[in-house]
Short mmCIF file of C-alpha atoms (C1' of nucleotides) in Angstrom, two decimals:
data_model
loop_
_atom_site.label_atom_id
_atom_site.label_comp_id
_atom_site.label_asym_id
_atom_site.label_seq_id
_atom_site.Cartn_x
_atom_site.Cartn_y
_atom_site.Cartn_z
CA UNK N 113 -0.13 50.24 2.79
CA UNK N 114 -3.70 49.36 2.54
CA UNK N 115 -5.09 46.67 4.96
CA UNK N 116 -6.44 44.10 2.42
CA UNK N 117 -8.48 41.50 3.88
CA UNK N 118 -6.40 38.49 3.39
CA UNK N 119 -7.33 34.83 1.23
CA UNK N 120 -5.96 32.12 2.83
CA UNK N 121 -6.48 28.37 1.86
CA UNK N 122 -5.59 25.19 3.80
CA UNK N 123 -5.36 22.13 2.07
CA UNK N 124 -5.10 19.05 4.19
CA UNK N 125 -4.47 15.63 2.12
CA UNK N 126 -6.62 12.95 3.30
CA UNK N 127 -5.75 10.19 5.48
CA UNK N 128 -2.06 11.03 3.94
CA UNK N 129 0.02 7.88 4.57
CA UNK N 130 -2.64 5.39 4.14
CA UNK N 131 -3.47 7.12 0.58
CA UNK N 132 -0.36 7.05 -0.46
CA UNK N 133 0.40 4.03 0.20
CA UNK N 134 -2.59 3.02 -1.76
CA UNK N 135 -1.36 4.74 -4.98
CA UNK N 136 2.00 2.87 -4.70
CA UNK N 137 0.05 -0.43 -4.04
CA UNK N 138 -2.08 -0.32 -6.91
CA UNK N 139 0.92 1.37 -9.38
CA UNK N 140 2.85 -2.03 -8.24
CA UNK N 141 -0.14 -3.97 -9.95
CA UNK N 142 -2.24 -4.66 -6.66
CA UNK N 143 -5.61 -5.35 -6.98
CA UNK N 144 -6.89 -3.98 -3.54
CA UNK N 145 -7.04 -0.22 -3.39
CA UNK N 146 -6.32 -0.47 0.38
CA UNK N 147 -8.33 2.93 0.90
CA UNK N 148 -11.96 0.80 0.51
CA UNK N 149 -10.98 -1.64 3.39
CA UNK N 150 -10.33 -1.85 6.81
CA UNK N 151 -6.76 -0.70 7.20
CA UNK N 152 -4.23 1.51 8.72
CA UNK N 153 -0.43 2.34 7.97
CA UNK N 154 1.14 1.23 11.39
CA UNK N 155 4.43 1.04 13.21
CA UNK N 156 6.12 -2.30 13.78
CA UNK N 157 4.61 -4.24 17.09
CA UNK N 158 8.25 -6.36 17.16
CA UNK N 159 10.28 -3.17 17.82
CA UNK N 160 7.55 -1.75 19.66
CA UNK N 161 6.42 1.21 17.90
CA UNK N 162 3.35 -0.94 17.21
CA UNK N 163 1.04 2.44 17.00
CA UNK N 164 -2.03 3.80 14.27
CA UNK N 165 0.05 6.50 11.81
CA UNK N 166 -2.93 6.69 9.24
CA UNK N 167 -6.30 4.66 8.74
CA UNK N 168 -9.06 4.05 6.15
CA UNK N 169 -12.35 5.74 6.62
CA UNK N 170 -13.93 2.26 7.20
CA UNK N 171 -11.28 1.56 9.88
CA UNK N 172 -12.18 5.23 11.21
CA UNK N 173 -15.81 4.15 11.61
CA UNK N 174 -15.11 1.52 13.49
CA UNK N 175 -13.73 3.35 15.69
CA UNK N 176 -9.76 3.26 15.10
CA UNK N 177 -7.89 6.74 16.23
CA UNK N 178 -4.67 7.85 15.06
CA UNK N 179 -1.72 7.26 17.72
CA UNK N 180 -3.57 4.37 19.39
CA UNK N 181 -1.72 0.51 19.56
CA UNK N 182 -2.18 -1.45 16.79
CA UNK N 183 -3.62 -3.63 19.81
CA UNK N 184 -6.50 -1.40 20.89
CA UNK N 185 -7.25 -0.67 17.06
CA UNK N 186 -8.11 -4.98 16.22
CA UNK N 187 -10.02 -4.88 19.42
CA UNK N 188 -12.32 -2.16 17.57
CA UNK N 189 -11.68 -3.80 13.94
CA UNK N 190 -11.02 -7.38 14.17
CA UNK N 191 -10.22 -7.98 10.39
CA UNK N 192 -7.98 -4.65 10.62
CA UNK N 193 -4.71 -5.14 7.83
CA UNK N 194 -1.85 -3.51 9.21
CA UNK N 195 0.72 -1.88 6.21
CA UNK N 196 3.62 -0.34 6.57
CA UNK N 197 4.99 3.27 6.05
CA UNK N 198 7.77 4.45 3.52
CA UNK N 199 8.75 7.80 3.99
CA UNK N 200 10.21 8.22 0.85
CA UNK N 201 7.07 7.67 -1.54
CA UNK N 202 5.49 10.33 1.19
CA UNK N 203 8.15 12.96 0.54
CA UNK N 204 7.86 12.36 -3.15
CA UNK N 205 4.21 12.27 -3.06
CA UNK N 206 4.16 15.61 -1.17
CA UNK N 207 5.95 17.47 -3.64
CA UNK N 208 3.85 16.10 -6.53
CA UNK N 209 1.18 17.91 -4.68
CA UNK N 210 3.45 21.45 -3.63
CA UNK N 211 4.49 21.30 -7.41
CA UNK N 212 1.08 21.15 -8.61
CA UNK N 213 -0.46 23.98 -5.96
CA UNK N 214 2.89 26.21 -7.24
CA UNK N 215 0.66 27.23 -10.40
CA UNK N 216 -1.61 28.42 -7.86
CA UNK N 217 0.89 30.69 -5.82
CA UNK N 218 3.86 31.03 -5.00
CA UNK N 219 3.25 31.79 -1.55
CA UNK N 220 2.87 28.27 -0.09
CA UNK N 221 3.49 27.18 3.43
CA UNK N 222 4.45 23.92 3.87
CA UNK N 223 3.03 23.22 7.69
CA UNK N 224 3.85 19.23 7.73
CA UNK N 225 4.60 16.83 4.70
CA UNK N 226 0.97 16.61 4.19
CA UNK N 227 -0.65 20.07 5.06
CA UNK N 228 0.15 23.44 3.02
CA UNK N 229 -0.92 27.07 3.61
CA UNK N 230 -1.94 29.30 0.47
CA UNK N 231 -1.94 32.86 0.63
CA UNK N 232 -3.99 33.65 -2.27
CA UNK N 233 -4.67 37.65 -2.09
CA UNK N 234 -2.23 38.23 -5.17
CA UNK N 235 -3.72 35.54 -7.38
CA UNK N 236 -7.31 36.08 -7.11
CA UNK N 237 -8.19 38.37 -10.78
CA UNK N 238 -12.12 37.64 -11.10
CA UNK N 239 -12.07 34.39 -9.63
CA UNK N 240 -13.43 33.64 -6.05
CA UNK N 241 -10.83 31.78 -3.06
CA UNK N 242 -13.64 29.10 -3.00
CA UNK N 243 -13.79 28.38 -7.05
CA UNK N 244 -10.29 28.41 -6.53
CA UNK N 245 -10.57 26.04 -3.92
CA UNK N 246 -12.91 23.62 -5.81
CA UNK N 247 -10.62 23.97 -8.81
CA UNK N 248 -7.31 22.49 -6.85
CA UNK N 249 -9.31 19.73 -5.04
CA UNK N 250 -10.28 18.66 -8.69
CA UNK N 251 -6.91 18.66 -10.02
CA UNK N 252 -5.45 16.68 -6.98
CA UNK N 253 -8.21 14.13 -7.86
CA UNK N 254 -7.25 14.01 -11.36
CA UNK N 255 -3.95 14.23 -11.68
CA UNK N 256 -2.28 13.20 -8.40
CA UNK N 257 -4.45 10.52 -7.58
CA UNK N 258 -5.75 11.56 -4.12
CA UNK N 259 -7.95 13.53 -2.36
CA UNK N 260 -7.81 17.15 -0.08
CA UNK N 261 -9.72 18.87 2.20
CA UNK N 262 -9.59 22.32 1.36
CA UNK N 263 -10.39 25.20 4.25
CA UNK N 264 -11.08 28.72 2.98
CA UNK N 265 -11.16 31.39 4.91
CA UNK N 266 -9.28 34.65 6.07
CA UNK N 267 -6.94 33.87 8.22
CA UNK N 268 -4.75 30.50 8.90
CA UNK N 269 -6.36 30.07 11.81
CA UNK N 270 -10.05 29.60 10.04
CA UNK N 271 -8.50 27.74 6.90
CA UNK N 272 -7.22 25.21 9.29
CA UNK N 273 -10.28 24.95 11.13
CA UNK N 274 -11.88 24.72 8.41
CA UNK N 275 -10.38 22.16 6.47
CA UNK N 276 -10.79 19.86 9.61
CA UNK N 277 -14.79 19.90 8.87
CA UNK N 278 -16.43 16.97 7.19
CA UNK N 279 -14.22 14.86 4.98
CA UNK N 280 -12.52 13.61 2.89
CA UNK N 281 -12.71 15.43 -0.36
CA UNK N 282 -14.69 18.44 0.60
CA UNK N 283 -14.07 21.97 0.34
CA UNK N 284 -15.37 24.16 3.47
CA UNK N 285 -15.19 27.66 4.55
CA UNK N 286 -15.13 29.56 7.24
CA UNK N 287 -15.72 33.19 7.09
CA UNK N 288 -15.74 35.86 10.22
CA UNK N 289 -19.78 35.80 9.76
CA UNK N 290 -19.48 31.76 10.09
CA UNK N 291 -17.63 31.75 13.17
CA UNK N 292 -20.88 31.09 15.19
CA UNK N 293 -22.82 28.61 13.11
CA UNK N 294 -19.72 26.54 12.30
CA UNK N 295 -17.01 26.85 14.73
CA UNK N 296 -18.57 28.06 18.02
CA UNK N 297 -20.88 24.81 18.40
CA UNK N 298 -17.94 22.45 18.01
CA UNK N 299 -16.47 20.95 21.39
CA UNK N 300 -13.45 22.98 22.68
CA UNK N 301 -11.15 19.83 21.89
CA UNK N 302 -11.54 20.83 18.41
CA UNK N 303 -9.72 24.17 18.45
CA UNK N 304 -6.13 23.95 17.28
CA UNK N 305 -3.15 24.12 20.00
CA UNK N 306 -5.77 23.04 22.23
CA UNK N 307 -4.40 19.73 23.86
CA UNK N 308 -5.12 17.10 26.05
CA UNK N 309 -3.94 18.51 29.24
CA UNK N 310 -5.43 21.58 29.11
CA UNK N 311 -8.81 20.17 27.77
CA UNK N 312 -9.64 19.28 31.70
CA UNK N 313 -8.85 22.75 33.11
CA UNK N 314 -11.13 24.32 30.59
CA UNK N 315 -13.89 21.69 31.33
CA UNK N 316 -13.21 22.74 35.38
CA UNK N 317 -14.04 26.24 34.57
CA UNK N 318 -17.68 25.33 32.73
CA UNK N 319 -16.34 25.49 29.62
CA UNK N 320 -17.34 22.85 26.78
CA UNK N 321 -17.56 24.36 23.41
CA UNK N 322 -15.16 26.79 21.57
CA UNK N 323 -17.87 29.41 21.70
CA UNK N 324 -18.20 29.41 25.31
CA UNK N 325 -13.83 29.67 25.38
CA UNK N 326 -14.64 32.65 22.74
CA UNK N 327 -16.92 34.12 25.20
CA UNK N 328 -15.14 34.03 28.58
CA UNK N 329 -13.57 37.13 29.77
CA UNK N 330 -9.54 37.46 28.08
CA UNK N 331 -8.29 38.79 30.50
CA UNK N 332 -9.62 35.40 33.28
CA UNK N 333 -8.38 33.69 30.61
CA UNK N 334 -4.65 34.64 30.62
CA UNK N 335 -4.22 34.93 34.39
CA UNK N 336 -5.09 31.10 34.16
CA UNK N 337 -3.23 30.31 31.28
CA UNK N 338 -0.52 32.58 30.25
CA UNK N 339 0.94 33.64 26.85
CA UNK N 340 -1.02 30.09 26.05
CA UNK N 341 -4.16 31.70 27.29
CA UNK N 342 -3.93 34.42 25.12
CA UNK N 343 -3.34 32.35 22.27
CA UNK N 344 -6.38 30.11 23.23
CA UNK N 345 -8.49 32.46 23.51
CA UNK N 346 -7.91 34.95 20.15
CA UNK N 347 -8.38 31.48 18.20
CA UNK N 348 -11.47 30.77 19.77
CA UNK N 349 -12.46 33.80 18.57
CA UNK N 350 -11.03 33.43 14.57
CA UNK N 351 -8.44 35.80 15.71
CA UNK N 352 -4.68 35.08 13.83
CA UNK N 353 -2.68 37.81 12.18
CA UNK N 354 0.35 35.26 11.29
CA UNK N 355 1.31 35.39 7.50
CA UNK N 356 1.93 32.31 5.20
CA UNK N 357 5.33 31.86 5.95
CA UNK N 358 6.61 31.19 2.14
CA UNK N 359 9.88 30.86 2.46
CA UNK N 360 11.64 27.76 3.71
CA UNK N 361 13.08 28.19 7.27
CA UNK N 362 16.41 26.82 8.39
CA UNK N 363 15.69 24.29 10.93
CA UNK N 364 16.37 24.98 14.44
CA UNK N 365 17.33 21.92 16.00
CA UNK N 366 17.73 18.80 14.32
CA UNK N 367 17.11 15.56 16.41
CA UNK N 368 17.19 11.32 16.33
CA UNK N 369 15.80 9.22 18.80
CA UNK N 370 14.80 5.23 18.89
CA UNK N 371 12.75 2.90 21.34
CA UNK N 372 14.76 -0.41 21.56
CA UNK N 373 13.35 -3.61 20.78
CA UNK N 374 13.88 -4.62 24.65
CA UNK N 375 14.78 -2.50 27.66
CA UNK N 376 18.43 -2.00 28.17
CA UNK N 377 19.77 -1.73 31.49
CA UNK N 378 23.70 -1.27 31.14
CA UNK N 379 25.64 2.13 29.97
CA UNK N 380 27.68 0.91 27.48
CA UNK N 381 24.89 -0.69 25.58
CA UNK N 382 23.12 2.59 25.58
CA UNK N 383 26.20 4.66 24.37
CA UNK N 384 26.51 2.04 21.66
CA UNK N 385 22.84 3.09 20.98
CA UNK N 386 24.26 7.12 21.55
CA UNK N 387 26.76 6.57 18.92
CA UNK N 388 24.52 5.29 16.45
CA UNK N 389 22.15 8.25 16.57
CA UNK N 390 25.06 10.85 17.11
CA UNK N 391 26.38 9.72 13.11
CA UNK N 392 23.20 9.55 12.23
CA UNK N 393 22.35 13.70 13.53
CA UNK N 394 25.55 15.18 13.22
CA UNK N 395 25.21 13.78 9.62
CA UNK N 396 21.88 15.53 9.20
CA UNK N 397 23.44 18.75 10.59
CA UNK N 398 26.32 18.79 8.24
CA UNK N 399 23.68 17.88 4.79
CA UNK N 400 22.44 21.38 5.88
CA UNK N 401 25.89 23.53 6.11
CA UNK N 402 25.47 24.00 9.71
CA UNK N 403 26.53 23.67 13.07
CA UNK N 404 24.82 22.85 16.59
CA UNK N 405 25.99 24.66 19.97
CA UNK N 406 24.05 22.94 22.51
CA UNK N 407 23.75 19.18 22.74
CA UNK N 408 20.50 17.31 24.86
CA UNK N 409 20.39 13.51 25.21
CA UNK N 410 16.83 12.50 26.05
CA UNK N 411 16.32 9.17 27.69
CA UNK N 412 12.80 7.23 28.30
CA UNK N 413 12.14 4.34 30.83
CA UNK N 414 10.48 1.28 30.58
CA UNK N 415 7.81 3.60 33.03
CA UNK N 416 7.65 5.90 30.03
CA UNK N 417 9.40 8.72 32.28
CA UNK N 418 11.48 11.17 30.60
CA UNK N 419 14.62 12.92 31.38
CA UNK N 420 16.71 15.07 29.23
CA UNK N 421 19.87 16.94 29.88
CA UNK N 422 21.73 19.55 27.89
CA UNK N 423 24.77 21.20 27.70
CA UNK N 424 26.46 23.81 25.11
CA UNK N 425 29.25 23.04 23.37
CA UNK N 426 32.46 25.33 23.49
CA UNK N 427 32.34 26.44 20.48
CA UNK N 428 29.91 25.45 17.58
CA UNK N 429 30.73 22.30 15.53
CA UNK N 430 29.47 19.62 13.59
CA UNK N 431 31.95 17.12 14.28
CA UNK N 432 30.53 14.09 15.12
CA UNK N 433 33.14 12.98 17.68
CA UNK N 434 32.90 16.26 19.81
CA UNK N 435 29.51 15.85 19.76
CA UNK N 436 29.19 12.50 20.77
CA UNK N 437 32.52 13.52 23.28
CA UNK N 438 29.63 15.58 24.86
CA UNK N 439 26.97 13.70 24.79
CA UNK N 440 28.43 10.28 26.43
CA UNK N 441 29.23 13.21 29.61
CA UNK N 442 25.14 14.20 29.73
CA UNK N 443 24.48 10.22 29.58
CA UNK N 444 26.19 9.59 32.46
CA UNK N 445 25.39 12.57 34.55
CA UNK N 446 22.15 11.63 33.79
CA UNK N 447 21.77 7.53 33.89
CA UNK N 448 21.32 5.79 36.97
CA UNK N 449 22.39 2.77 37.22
CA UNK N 450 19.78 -0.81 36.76
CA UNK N 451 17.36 1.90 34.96
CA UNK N 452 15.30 0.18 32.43
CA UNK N 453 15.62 2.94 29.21
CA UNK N 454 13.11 1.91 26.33
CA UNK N 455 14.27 5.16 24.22
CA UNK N 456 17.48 6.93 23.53
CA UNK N 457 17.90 10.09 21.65
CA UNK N 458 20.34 13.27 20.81
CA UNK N 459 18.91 16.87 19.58
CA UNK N 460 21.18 19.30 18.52
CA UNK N 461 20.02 23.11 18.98
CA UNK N 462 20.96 26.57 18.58
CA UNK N 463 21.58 25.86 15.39
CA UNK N 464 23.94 28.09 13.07
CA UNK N 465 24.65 28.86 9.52
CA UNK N 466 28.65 27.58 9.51
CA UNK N 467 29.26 30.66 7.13
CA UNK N 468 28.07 32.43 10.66
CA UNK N 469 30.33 31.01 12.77
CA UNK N 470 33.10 33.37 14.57
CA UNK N 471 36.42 32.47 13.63
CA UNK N 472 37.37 31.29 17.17
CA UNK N 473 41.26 32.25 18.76
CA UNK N 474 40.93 29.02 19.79
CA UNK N 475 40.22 27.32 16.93
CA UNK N 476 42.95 24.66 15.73
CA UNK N 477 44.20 22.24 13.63
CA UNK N 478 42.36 19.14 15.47
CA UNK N 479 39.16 20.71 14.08
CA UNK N 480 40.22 21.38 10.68
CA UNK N 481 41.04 17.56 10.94
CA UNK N 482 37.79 16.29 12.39
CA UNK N 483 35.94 18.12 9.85
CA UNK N 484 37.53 16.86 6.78
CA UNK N 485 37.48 13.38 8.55
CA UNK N 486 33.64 13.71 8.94
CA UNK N 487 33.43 15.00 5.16
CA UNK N 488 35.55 11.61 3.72
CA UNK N 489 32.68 9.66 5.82
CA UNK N 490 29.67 11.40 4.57
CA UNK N 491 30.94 11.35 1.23
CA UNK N 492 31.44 7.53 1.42
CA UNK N 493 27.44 7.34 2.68
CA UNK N 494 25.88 9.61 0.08
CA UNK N 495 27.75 7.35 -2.39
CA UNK N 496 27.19 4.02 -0.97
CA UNK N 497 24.52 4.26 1.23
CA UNK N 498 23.91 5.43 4.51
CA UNK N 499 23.67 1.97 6.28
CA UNK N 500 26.69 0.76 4.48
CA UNK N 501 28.92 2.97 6.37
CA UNK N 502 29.65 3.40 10.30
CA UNK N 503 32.99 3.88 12.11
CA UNK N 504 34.78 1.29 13.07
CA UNK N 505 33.55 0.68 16.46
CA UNK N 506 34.31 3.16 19.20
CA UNK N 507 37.90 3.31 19.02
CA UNK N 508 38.00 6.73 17.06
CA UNK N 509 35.98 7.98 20.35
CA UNK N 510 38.22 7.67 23.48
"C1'" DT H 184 1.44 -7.70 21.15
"C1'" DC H 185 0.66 -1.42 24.88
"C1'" DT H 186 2.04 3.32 24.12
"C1'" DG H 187 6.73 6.48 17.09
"C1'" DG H 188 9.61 10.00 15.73
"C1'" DG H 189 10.33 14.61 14.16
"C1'" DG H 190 9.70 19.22 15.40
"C1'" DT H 191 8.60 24.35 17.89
"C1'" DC H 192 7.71 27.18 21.65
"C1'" DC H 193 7.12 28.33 26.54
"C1'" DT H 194 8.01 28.40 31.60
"C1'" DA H 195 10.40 28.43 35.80
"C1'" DG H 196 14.31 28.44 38.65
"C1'" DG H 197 19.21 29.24 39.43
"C1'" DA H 198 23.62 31.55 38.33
"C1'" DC H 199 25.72 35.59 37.48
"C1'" DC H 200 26.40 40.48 36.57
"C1'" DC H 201 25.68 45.38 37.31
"C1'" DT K 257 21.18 43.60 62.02
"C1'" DC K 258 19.74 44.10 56.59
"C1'" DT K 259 18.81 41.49 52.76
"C1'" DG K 260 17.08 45.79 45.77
"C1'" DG K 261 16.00 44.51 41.41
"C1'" DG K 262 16.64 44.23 36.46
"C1'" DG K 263 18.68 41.69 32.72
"C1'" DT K 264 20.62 37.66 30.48
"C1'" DC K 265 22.05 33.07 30.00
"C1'" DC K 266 21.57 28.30 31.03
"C1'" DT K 267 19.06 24.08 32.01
"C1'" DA K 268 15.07 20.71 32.72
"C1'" DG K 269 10.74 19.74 31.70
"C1'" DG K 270 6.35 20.15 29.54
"C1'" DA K 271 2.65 21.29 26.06
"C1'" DC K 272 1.49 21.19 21.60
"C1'" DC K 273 1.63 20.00 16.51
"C1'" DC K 274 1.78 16.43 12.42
#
DNA sequence: TCTGGGGTCCTAGGACCC
DNA sequence: TCTGGGGTCCTAGGACCC
C-alpha cells in the first residue's frame, strides 16, 4: 500500500466545562453569559476538593491556572464567582459536538470528553484539511453554541500541538516545514507528555525550548530517560506514527476514589468508606459485561502520601462481595493504625470480556448466586436511582 | 478555606521456573 | 568453595494526560 501522507485534525473545545456551563445557564433564562466574567467551574471547598476545573479567559488573565485552590485563584481574582460542574450536561454536550464532527468522518478519536482526533485522508475530495478545519469551527459556533480550537497538521502529535496555539476560536496548523518557526521556539514545558518532574532534568542538561530537546543527540537522550526519552524526543521533533484510534476501546481498569470531608483515623470507618466505592465500581464493571482479576485499594494521608496495594483475584468476577472480600484484606495489610487517610479508593484491572472468561473447575453454585444477587441490585438502581439503593449495611459481607 | 477524580503506561525488584 | 541467565508473573509506585 502506498504511504499517503496523512490529514489529521485536533479539535480542542474551549475552556470546556466553564462553556458549557454557560450554555445551560443562559438556556435556564440567565442573564449573565458566565464566559464574559471572571469565573471558573470549581470543586467544592467544604469537602475539600476546593480546586480550578475550568476558567473564563478574563479569570485566565488574571492569572488563574487550572488545578490550582479555589484559594490561590481569589488571591489573583478577588471578585472570582465560583460555579459548579455537572457531568451530565458535559457528556451530553460532548456528543452534540462528536455527532456533529461524524458528517465529517467517521474516523474520530475521542481523546477526553472534550478533545477529538480526525483522521481526514479519506474525506478530503478538492477541499483542503484547513478549509475543512475553518468549516467545523464555524458550525460548532453556529449550531452548538461554543467555540474550538482546531490543530491541523500531519500527524496527532502536530494537531495537538497545534491546537494548543493561540485561542479560543482559532484554527492553527502545523506542518513539517512549520516545526521551526512555530513549535521549536516554544518553552520545552509546552511539548505534550512532557511533565512537571521531568521539566527540571531537562532544564539541568541546558535545555529550555523544544527545539533545543529536538536537537540534542537521541541516543543521550534515552540513556537519561528511557522508553520516555525516546518518546520525548521523536515529539520534539513532530515525529508520531500513531493512527486515530476510531474505534471505541474497552476500558482497562475501571476505578472510584473520594477525599473525605475530614481525616479519618479508624479502620472500620474507612471500610465503611471501601464499601461504598466497591458498589459503586463493581457496578461500573458489570454496566460493561465484564469482569476484573486484580483488585488495588489506594489510600492518601492527610500528608498527601500515597500507598496502594494489589492483589489478583482467584478467578475473575464481578461480584461485588468477593471484591470487596478482597479488598477489606489489602486495607488492612496496608493501614497502620492512628494514620490520618484524606482519600480512599478501589481500581479494578486486568479487565475481561465475561464472554472471555474460562469456565473454571472450580466454579460453583455460590457464584452463580452472587451474580444474580448483584443483577436484582443493579436492576433496582438503574430503575430507581443509583443513590436510592445500597445494601443493607455490612451484614451481607462477613 | 490548600491541594479532584478518572484514566494509561512504564519501571524496578522479587519470586519462581527451566 | 561456587554462585548462569533468560523468561514470566506479580506488586508498588510513579509519571503523565484531561
Amino acid at each position: 500500500m502506498k504511504n499517503v501522507q496523512r490529514q489529521i485534525l485536533h479539535i480542542d473545545v474551549n475552556n470546556a466545562f466553564l462553556s458549557w456551563t454557560a450554555i445551560d445557564r443562559l438556556a435556564q433564562g440567565e442573564k449573565i453569559d458566565i464566559r464574559e466574567i471572571e469565573a471558573v467551574i470549581g470543586g467544592d471547598e467544604s469537602k475539600r476538593s476546593g480546586i480550578v476545573l475550568a476558567k473564563s479567559m478574563k479569570a485566565k488573565r488574571k492569572g488563574v491556572c487550572t488545578g490550582e485552590t479555589l484559594y490561590q485563584a481569589r488571591l489573583k481574582c478577588p471578585n472570582l464567582q465560583v460555579f459548579k460542574g455537572d457531568y451530565q450536561s458535559y457528556k451530553k454536550h460532548s456528543d452534540k459536538l462528536y455527532n456533529l464532527l461524524l458528517k465529517y468522518t467517521d474516523k474520530i478519536e475521542r481523546f477526553s470528553i472534550d478533545e477529538c482526533f480526525l483522521d481526514m485522508t479519506e474525506y478530503l475530495r478538492n477541499d483542503s484539511l484547513i478549509n475543512k478545519a475553518y468549516e467545523i469551527n464555524k458550525r460548532v459556533k453556529n449550531e452548538l453554541g461554543f467555540t474550538v480550537n482546531i490543530g491541523v497538521a500531519h500527524n496527532k502529535l502536530l494537531a495537538k500541538m497545534a491546537s494548543d496555539f493561540t485561542k479560543p476560536d482559532r484554527v492553527h496548523s502545523l506542518f513539517e516545514e512549520e516545526i521551526p518557526n512555530k513549535m521549536w521556539v516554544l518553552p520545552v514545558s509546552e511539548l505534550f507528555m512532557l511533565g512537571k518532574k521531568t521539566l527540571p532534568k531537562l532544564y539541568s542538561m541546558g535545555i529550555k525550548t523544544i527545539g533545543d530537546l529536538a536537537k540534542k543527540d537521541k541516543t543521550e537522550i534515552i540513556k537519561k530517560f528511557g522508553k520516555h526519552g525516546l518518546l520525548m524526543w521523536e515529539y520534539s521533533n513532530g515525529i508520531d506514527n500513531s493512527s486515530v484510534n476510531y474505534i471505541k476501546e474497552k476500558p482497562k481498569g475501571v476505578g472510584n476514589s473520594v477525599t473525605l470531608p475530614q481525616d479519618i483515623y479508624n479502620i472500620e470507618k474507612i471500610e465503611e468508606v471501601l464499601l461504598a466505592l466497591t458498589e459503586q465500581v463493581t457496578y461500573r464493571l458489570r454496566s460493561y459485561n465484564m469482569y476484573a482479576n486484580v483488585v488495588n485499594v489506594q489510600l492518601r494521608t492527610n500528608e498527601f502520601k500515597d500507598f496502594s496495594h494489589q492483589k489478583r483475584l482467584i478467578r475473575p468476577t464481578s461480584s461485588t462481595k468477593y471484591i470487596y472480600k478482597l479488598a477489606k484484606e489489602l486495607l488492612s495489610q496496608m493501614y497502620k493504625k492512628g494514620t490520618a487517610i484524606r482519600l480512599v479508593g478501589i481500581r479494578l484491572d486486568g479487565l475481561i470480556d465475561k464472554g472471555e472468561m474460562q469456565l473454571s473447575l472450580f466454579d460453583n453454585d455460590n457464584n452463580v448466586k452472587q451474580e444474580n444477587l448483584d443483577k436484582v441490585i443493579d436492576e433496582l438502581k438503574n430503575k430507581y436511582g443509583y443513590k436510592k439503593i445500597t445494601r443493607a449495611g455490612k451484614i451481607n459481607f462477613e
